[in-house]
Coordinates of C-alpha atoms and ligand atoms in Angstrom, one line a residue:
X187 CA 118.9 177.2 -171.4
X188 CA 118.6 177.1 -175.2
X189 CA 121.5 175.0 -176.3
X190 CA 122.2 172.1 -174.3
X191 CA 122.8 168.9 -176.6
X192 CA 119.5 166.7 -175.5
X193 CA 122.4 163.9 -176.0
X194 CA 124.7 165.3 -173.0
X195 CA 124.2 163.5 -169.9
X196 CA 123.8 166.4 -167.7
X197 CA 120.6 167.6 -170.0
X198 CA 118.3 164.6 -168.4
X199 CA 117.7 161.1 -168.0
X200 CA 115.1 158.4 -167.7
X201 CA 113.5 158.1 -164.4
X202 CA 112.6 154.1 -163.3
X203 CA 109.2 153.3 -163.6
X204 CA 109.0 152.9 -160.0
X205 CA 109.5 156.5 -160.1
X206 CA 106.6 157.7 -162.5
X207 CA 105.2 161.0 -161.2
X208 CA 101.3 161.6 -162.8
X209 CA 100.8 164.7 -162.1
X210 CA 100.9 167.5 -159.2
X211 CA 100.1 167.3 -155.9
X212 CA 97.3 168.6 -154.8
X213 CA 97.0 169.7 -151.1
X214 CA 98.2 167.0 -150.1
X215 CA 98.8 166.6 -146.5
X216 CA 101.5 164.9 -144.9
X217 CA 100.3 162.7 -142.1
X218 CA 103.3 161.0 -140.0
X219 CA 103.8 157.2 -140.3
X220 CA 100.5 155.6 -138.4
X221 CA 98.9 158.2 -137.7
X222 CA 94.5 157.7 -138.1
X223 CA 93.2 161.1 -136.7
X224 CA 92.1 164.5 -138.0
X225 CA 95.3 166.2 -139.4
X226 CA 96.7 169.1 -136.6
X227 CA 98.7 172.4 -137.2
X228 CA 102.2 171.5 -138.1
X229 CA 100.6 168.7 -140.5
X230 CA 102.2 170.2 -143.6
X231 CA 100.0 170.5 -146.6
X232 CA 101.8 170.7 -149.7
X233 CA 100.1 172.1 -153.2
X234 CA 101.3 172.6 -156.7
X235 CA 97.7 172.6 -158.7
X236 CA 97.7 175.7 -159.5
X237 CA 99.3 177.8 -163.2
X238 CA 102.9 176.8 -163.6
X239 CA 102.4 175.0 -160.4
X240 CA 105.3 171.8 -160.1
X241 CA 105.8 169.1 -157.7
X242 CA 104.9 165.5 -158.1
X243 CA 105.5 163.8 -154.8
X244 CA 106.4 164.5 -151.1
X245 CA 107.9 161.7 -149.0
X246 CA 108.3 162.1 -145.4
X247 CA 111.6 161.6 -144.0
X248 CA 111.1 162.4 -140.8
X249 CA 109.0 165.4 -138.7
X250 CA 111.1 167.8 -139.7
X251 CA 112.5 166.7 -143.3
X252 CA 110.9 165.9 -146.6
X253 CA 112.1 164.6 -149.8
X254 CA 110.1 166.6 -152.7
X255 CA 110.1 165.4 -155.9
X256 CA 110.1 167.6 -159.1
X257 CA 106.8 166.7 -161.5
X258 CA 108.5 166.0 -165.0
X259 CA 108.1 167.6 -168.2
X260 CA 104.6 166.3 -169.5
X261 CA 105.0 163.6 -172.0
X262 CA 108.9 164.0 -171.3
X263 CA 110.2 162.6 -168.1
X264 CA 113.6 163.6 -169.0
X265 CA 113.1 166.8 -168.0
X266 CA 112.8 168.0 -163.9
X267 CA 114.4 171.2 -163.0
X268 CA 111.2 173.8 -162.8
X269 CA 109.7 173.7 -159.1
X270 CA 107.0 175.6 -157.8
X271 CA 104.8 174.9 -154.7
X272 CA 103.1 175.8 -151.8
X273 CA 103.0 174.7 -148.1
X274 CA 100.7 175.6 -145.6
X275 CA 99.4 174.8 -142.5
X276 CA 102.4 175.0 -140.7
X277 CA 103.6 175.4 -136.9
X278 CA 105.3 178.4 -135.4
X279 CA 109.0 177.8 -134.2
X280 CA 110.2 178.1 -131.0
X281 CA 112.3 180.7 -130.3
X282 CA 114.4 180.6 -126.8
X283 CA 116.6 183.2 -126.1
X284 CA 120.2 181.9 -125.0
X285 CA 123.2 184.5 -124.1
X286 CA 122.4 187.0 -126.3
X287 CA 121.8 184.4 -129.5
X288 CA 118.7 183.7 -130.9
X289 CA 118.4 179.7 -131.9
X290 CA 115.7 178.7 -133.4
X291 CA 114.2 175.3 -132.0
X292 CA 112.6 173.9 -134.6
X293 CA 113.1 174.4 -138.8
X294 CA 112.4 172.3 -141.4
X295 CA 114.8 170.5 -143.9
X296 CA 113.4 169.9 -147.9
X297 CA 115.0 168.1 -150.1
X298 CA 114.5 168.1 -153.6
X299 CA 115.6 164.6 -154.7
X300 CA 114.8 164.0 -158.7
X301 CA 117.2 167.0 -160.4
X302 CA 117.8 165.9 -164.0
X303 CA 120.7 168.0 -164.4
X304 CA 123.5 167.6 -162.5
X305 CA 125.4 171.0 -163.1
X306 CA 124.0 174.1 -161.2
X307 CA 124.2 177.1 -159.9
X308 CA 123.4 176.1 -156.8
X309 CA 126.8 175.4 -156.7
X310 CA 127.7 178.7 -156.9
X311 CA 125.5 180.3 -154.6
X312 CA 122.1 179.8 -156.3
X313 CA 119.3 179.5 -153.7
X314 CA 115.7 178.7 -154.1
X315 CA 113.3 182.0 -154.3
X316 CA 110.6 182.0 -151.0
X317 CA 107.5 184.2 -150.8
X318 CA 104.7 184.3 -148.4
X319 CA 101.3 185.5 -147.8
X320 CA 102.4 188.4 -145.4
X321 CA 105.8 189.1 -147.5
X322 CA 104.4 188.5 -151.4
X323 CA 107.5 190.0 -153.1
X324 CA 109.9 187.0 -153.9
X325 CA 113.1 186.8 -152.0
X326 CA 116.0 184.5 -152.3
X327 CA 116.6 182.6 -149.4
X328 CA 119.6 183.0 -147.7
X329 CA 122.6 180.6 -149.8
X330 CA 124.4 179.7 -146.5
X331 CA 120.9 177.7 -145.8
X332 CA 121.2 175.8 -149.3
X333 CA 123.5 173.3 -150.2
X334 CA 123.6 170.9 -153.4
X335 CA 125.0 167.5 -153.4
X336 CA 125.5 163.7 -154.7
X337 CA 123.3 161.9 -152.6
X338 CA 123.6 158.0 -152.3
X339 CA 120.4 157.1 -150.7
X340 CA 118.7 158.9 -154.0
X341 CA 120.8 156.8 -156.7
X342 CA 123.3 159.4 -156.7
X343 CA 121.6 161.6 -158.2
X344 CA 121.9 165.4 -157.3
X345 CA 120.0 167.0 -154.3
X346 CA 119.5 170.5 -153.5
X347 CA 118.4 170.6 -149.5
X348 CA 117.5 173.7 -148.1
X349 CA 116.6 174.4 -144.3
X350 CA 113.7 177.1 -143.5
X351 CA 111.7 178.5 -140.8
X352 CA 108.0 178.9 -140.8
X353 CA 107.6 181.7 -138.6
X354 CA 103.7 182.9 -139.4
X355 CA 101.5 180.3 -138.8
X356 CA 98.7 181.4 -140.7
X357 CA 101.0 182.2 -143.5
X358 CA 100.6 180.2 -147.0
X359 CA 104.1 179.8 -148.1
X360 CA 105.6 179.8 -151.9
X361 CA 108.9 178.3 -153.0
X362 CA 110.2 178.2 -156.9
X363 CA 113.1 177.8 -158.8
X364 CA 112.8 181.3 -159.5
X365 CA 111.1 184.3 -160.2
X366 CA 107.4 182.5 -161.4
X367 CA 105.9 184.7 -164.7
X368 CA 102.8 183.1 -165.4
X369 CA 100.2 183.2 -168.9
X370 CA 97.9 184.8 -166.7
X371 CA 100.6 187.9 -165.9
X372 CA 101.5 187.9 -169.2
X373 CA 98.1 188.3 -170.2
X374 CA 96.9 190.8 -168.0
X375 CA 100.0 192.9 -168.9
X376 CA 99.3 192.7 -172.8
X377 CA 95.8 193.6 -171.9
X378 CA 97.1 196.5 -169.7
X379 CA 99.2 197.6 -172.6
X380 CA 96.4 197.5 -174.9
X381 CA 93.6 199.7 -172.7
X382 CA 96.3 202.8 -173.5
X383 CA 95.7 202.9 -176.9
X384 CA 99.0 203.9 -178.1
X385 CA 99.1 204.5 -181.7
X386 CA 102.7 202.6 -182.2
X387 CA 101.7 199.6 -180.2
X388 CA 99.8 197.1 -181.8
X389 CA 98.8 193.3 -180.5
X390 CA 97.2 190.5 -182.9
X391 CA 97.1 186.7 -182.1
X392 CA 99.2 184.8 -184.7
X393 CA 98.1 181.6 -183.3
X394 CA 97.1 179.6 -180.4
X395 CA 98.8 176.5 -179.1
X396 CA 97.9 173.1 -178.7
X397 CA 95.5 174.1 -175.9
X398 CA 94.1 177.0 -177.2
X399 CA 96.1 179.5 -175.7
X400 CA 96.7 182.6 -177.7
X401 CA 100.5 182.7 -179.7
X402 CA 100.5 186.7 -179.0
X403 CA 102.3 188.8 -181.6
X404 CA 103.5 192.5 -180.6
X405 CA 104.5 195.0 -183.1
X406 CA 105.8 198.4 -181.8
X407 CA 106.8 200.9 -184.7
X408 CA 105.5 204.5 -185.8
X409 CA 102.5 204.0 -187.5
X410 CA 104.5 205.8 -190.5
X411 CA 106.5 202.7 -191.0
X412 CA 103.2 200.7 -191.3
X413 CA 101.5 202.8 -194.6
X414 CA 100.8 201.1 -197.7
X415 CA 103.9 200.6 -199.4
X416 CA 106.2 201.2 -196.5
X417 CA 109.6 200.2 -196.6
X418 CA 110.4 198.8 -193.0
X419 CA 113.6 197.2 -190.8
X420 CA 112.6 194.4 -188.8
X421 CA 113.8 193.9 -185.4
X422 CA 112.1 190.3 -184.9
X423 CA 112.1 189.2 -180.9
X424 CA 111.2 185.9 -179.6
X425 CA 111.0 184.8 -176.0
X426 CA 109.6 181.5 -173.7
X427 CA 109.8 178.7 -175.9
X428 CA 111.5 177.1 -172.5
X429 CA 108.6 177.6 -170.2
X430 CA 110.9 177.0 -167.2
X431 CA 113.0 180.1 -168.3
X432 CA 110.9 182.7 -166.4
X433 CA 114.0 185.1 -166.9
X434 CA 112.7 185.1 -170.2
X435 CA 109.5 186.8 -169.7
X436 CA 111.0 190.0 -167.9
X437 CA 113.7 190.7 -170.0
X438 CA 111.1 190.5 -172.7
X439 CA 108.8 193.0 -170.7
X440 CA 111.7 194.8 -170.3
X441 CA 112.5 195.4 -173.8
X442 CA 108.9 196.3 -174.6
X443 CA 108.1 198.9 -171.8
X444 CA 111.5 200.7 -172.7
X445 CA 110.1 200.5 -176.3
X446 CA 106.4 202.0 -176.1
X447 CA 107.7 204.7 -173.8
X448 CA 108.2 208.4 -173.9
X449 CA 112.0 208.3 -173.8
X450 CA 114.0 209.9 -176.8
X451 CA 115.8 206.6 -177.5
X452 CA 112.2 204.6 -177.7
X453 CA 111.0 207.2 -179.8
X454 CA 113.8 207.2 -182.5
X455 CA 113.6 203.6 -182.7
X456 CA 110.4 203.7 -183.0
X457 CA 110.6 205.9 -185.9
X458 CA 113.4 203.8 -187.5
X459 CA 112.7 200.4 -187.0
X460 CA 109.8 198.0 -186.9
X461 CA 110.1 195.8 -183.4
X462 CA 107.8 192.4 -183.7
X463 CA 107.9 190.6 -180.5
X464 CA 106.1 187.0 -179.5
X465 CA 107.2 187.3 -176.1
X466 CA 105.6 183.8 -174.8
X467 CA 106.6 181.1 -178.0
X468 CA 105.3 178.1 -175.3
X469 CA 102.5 178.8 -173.4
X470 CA 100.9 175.6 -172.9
X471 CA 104.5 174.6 -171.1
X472 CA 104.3 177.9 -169.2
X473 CA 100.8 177.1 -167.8
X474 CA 101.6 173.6 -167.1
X475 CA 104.5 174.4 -165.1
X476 CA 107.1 172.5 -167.4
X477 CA 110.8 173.1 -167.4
X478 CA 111.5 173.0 -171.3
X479 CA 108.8 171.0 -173.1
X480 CA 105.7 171.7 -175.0
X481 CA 102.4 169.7 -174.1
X482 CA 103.3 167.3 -175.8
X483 CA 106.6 166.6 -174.6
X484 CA 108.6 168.5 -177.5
X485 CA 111.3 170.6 -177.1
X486 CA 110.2 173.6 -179.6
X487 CA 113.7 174.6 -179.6
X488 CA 114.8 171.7 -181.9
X489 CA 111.7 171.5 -184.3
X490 CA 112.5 175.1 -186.2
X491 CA 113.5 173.1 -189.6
X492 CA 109.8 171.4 -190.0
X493 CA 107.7 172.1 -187.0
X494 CA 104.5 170.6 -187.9
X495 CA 100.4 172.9 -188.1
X496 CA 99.0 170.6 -185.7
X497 CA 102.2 169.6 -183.0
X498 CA 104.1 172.7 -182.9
X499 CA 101.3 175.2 -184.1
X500 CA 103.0 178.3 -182.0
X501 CA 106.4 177.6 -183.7
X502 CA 105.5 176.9 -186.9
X503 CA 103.0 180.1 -186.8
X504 CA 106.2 181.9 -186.0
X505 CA 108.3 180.3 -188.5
X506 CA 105.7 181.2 -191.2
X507 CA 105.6 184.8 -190.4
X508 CA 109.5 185.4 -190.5
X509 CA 109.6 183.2 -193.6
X510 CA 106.9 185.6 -195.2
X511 CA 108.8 188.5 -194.0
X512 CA 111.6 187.5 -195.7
X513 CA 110.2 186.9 -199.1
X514 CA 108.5 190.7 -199.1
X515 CA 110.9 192.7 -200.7
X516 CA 109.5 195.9 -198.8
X517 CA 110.8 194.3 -195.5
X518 CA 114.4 193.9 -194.5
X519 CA 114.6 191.4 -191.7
X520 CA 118.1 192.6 -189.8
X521 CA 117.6 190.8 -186.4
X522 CA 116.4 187.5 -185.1
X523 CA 116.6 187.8 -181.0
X524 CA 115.3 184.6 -179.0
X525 CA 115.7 185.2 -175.5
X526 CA 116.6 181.9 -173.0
X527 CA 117.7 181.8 -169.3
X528 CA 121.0 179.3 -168.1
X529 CA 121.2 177.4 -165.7
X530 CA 124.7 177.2 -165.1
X531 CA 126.6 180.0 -166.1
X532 CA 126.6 183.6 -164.7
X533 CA 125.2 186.9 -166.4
X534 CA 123.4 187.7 -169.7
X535 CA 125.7 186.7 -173.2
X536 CA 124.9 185.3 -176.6
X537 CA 125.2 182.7 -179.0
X538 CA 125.7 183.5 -182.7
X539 CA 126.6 181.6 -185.9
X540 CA 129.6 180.7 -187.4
X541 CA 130.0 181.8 -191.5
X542 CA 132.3 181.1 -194.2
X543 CA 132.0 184.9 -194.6
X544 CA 134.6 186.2 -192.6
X545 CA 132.9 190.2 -192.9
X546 CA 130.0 188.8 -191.7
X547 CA 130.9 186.9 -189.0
X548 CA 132.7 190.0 -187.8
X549 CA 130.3 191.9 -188.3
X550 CA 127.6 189.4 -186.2
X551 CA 129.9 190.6 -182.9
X552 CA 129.4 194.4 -182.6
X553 CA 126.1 193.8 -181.3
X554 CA 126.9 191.6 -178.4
X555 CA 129.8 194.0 -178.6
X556 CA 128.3 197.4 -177.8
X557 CA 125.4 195.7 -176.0
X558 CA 128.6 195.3 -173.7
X559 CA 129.1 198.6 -173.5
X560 CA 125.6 199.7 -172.5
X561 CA 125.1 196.6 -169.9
X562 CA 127.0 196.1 -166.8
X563 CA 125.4 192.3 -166.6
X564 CA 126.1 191.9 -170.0
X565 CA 129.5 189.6 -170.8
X566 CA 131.1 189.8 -174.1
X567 CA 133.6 187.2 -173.1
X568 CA 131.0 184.4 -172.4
X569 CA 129.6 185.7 -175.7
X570 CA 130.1 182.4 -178.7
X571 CA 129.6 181.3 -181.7
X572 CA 128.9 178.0 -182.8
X573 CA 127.6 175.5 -186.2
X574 CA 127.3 172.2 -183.5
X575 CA 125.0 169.9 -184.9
X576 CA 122.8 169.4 -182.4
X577 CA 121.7 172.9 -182.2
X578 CA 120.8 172.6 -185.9
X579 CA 117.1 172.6 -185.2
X580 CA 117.2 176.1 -183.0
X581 CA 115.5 179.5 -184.1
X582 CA 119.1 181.2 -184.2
X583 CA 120.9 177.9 -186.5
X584 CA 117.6 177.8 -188.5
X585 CA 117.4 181.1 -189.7
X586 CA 120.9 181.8 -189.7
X587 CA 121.6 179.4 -192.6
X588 CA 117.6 180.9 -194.1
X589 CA 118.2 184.4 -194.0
X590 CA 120.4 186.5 -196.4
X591 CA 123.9 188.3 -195.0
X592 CA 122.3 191.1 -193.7
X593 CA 120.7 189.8 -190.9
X594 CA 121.6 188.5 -187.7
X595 CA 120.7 185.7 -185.7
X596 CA 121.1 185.2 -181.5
X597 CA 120.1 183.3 -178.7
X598 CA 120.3 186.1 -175.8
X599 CA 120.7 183.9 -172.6
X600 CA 120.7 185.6 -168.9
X601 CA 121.6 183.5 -165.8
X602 CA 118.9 181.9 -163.4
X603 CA 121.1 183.9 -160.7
X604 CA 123.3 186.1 -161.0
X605 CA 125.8 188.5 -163.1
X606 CA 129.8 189.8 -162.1
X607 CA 130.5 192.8 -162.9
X608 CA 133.5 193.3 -164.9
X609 CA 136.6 193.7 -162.3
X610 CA 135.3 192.1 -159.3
X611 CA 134.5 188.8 -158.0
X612 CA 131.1 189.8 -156.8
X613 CA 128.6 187.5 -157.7
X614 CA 125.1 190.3 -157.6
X615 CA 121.8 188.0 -157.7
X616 CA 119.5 188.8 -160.7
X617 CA 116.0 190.4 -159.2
X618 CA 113.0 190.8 -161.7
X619 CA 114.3 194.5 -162.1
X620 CA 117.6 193.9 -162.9
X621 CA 116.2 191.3 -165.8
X622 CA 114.0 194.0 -167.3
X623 CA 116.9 196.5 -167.4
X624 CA 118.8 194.2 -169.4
X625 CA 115.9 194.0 -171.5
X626 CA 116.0 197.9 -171.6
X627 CA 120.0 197.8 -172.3
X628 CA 119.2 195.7 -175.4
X629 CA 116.4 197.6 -176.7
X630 CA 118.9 201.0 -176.4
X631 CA 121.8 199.1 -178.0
X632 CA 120.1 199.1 -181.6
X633 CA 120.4 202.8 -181.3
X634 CA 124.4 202.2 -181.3
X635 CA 124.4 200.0 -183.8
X636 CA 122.0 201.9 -186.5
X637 CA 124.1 205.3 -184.9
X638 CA 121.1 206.7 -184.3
X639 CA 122.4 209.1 -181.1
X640 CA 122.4 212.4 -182.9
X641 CA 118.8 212.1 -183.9
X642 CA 118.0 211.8 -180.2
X643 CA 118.9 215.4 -179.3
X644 CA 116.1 216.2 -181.7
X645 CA 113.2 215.0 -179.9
X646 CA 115.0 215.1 -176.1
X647 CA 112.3 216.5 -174.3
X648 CA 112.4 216.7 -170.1
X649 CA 113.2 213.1 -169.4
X650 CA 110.3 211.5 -167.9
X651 CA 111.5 208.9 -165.3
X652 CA 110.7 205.0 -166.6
X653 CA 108.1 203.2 -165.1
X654 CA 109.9 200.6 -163.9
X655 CA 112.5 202.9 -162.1
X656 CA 109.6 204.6 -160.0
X657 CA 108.1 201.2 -159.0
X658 CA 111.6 199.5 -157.8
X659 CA 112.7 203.3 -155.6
X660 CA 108.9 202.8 -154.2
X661 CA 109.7 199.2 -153.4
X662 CA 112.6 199.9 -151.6
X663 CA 110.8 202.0 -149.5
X664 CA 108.5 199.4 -148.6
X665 CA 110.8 196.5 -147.3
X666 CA 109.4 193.6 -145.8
X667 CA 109.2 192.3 -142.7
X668 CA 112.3 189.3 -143.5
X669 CA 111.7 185.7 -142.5
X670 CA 113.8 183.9 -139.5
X671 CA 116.3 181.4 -140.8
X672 CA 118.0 178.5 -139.1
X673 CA 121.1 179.3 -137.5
X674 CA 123.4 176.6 -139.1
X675 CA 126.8 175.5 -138.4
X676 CA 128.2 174.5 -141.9
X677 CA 127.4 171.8 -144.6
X678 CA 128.8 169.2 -143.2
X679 CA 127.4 169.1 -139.8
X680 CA 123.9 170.5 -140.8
X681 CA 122.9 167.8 -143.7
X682 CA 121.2 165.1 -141.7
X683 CA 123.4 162.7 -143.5
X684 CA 126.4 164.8 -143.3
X685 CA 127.1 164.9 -147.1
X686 CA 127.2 168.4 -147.9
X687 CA 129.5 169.5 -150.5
X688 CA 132.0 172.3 -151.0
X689 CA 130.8 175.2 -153.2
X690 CA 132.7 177.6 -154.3
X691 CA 133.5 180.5 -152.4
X692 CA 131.5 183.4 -154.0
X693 CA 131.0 187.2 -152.4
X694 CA 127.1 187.5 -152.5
X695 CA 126.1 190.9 -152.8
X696 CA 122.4 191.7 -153.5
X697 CA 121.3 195.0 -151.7
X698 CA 117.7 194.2 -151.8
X699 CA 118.6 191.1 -149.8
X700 CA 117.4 192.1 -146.0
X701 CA 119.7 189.4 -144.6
Ligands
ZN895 ZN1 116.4 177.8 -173.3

């Protein structure tokens, strides 16, 4: 989430040193309480060293139940929400058939102890996302198996328990936060990009982080707009300076494959407007499996006033490049776009500024406005805008107060779960597919606002079918095999401690969900 206040309690605090987590484990295998001999099937082995791999420590609470702890933010322990591990090694359940009702003998309870916020959506339905090596598309697990809680035996701090079944012995098993985008993905899928030598798509490294990864830099325009002397309006897109926001990263990819497409729309706006996207502002943090903090422990999201060459080399290449932009009087910077994910409120909205210019202010809402209009996910009445001070060092507070009245500055936030459509109570979980269409909603909607439709006619040609669209009908197709899930009687009585709280009552439709 882009703009919580590091000052508000719920945005972390300081673990005891008896606490201190190093690093992540690695295949480490749970051995019960005295036992010496070779470990046996049902040992669990638990493993997060691998990219944007996170957990610290597993305690064992009993043979069925774990306490997992969340790694912190490197160089920041303030910071444990991002989760990502595998277990393996595990036992098949027993399955005894009982007057016509399956119940499943034995499950396994996790608890993830060291949450350093204390809203969430797993309050609302939010469950943990589970993958598998015979089942390797993500699913959610089932909420009803998930509950989230005050727990006094962990300093009352927050715990989110969830019961599963292993039900494949041989299978490796993946649980996360939520939909994982790696470096690597992102990557491969800029190289992929690249191989098709489109003449309006065009990559260049602006930088490279801390580590030496590569700050990648998109620009997707007519090559018209890019002659010599060129005058060109730029549509400037930003995305992952949270690492943990994995949301992020699709609607980004979203935005760009509805861009370099055949479609009519993509191919006006491609004629009208020059689109610069650094889709992945933190990759050190994304590699390293951090929740919101560079390497180094910085949140780049507060350092956009003086972000320094050598400790915040990705933002500050960035912040060079817009700056540059906007002193070249050929190039009229009309949108600044940093994309976030929340982690407690429900479907995609924005964040603007607040000006003593009351045109202009009005004038900053027809974006999130007809973005409304073209987005079922998309909620203009979550939609604010805000001068707090402690947002002062953002990209969107930054160059709001830099650049001149004709441009427009937002934080473009989509939930970690779900969205409600407009008129119904139905809380629909977000799937990777449903992030990238956002990201094609918002990449249509500056056709609205430039009123571009009439030039679209022009070049309709037979409509070929997106990409994205042909993969998800082709995925549907192919369902998986779903997992088994404990049968479970209700909070109260399933918690092993009995502490389960209330959450709210919410309608969970997802139609991809198998259960
Ligand atoms: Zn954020």
């Amino acid at each position: 989430m882009a703009e919580r206040s590091q000052t508000a309690p719920e945005a972390g605090n300081d673990m005891g040193n008896d606490d201190a987590i190093g690093g992540n484990v690695s295949k480490y295998i749970v051995l019960p309480t005295g036992y010496c001999g070779q470990p046996k099937k049902g040992h669990l082995i638990f493993d997060a060293c691998f990219e944007s791999g996170n957990l610290g420590r597993v305690d064992q609470v009993s043979e069925f139940e774990y306490d997992l702890f969340i790694r912190p933010d490197t160089c920041n322990p303030r910071f444990r929400v991002w989760f990502n591990f595998t277990v393996e090694n595990v036992k098949e359940l027993q399955v005894r058939e009982i007057v016509d009702v399956f119940i499943v003998g034995l499950r396994v309870i996790f608890n993830i102890v060291n949450f350093s916020k204390t809203k969430s959506l797993y309050r609302d339905g939010m469950a943990p996302m589970v993958k598998s090596t015979s089942r390797p598309k993500w699913q959610r697990l089932p909420p009803k198996n998930v509950y989230y809680y005050r727990c006094p035996d962990h300093r009352k701090n927050y715990v989110m328990s969830f019961a599963f079944c292993f039900d494949r012995e041989e299978d490796i098993y993946q649980f996360a936060y939520c939909y994982p985008y790696t470096y690597t993905r992102f990557q491969h899928y800029l190289d992929s990009l690249q191989k098709r030598n489109m003449d309006y798509f065009f990559r260049e490294q602006l930088g490279q982080s801390v580590q030496q990864r590569q700050l990648d830099l998109l620009t997707i325009t007519s090559p018209d707009n890019l002659r010599e002397g060129a005058e060109q309006k730029v549509v400037f897109i930003t995305g992952r300076v949270h690492p943990g926001e994995t949301p992020s990263s699709f609607v980004c990819q979203g935005i760009i494959d509805f861009l370099i497409s055949q479609h009519p729309i993509a191919r006006v706006l491609r004629e009208h407007l020059v689109f610069k996207i650094a889709p992945m502002l933190n990759p050190d943090g994304v590699y390293l499996g951090n929740y919101r903090c560079s390497l180094m422990g910085f949140d780049l999201n507060r350092h956009w006033l003086d972000p320094s060459p050598w400790a915040h080399p990705t933002l500050h290449g960035v912040k060079q490049l817009i700056v540059q932009m906007y002193n070249d009087p050929k190039t009229s910077l009309e949108f600044y776009i940093d994309i976030h994910a929340h982690s407690t409120m429900m479907n995609g909205f924005m964040y603007g500024n607040i000006f003593e210019d009351e045109e202009r202010f009005q004038r900053q809402a027809i974006f999130p406005k007809l973005l409304c209009q073209n987005a079922e996910d998309f909620s203009y009445s979550s939609t604010s805008f805000n001068r707090d001070a402690v947002k002062a060092g953002t990209g969107r507070r930054f160059l709001g107060g830099l650049l001149d009245h004709t441009s427009y500055c937002y934080t473009l936030e989509v939930s970690f779960y779900s969205y409600i459509i407009g008129g119904t109570t139905a809380a629909v979980p977000y799937t990777e597919e449903a992030y990238m269409k956002l990201g094609r909603n918002v990449a249509r909607t500056f056709l609205d606002y430039y009123r571009l439709n009439p030039l679209v006619e022009k070049v309709a040609i037979p409509m070929p079918r997106l990409r994205n669209e042909e993969m998800e009908a082709q995925r549907k197709k192919e369902k998986p095999p779903p997992y088994k899930h404990p049968l479970l009687r209700g909070p109260a009585s399933n918690h092993p401690n009995g502490k389960g709280d209330k959450r709210r009552s919410v309608n969970h439709k997802d139609p991809s969900n198998p259960f």
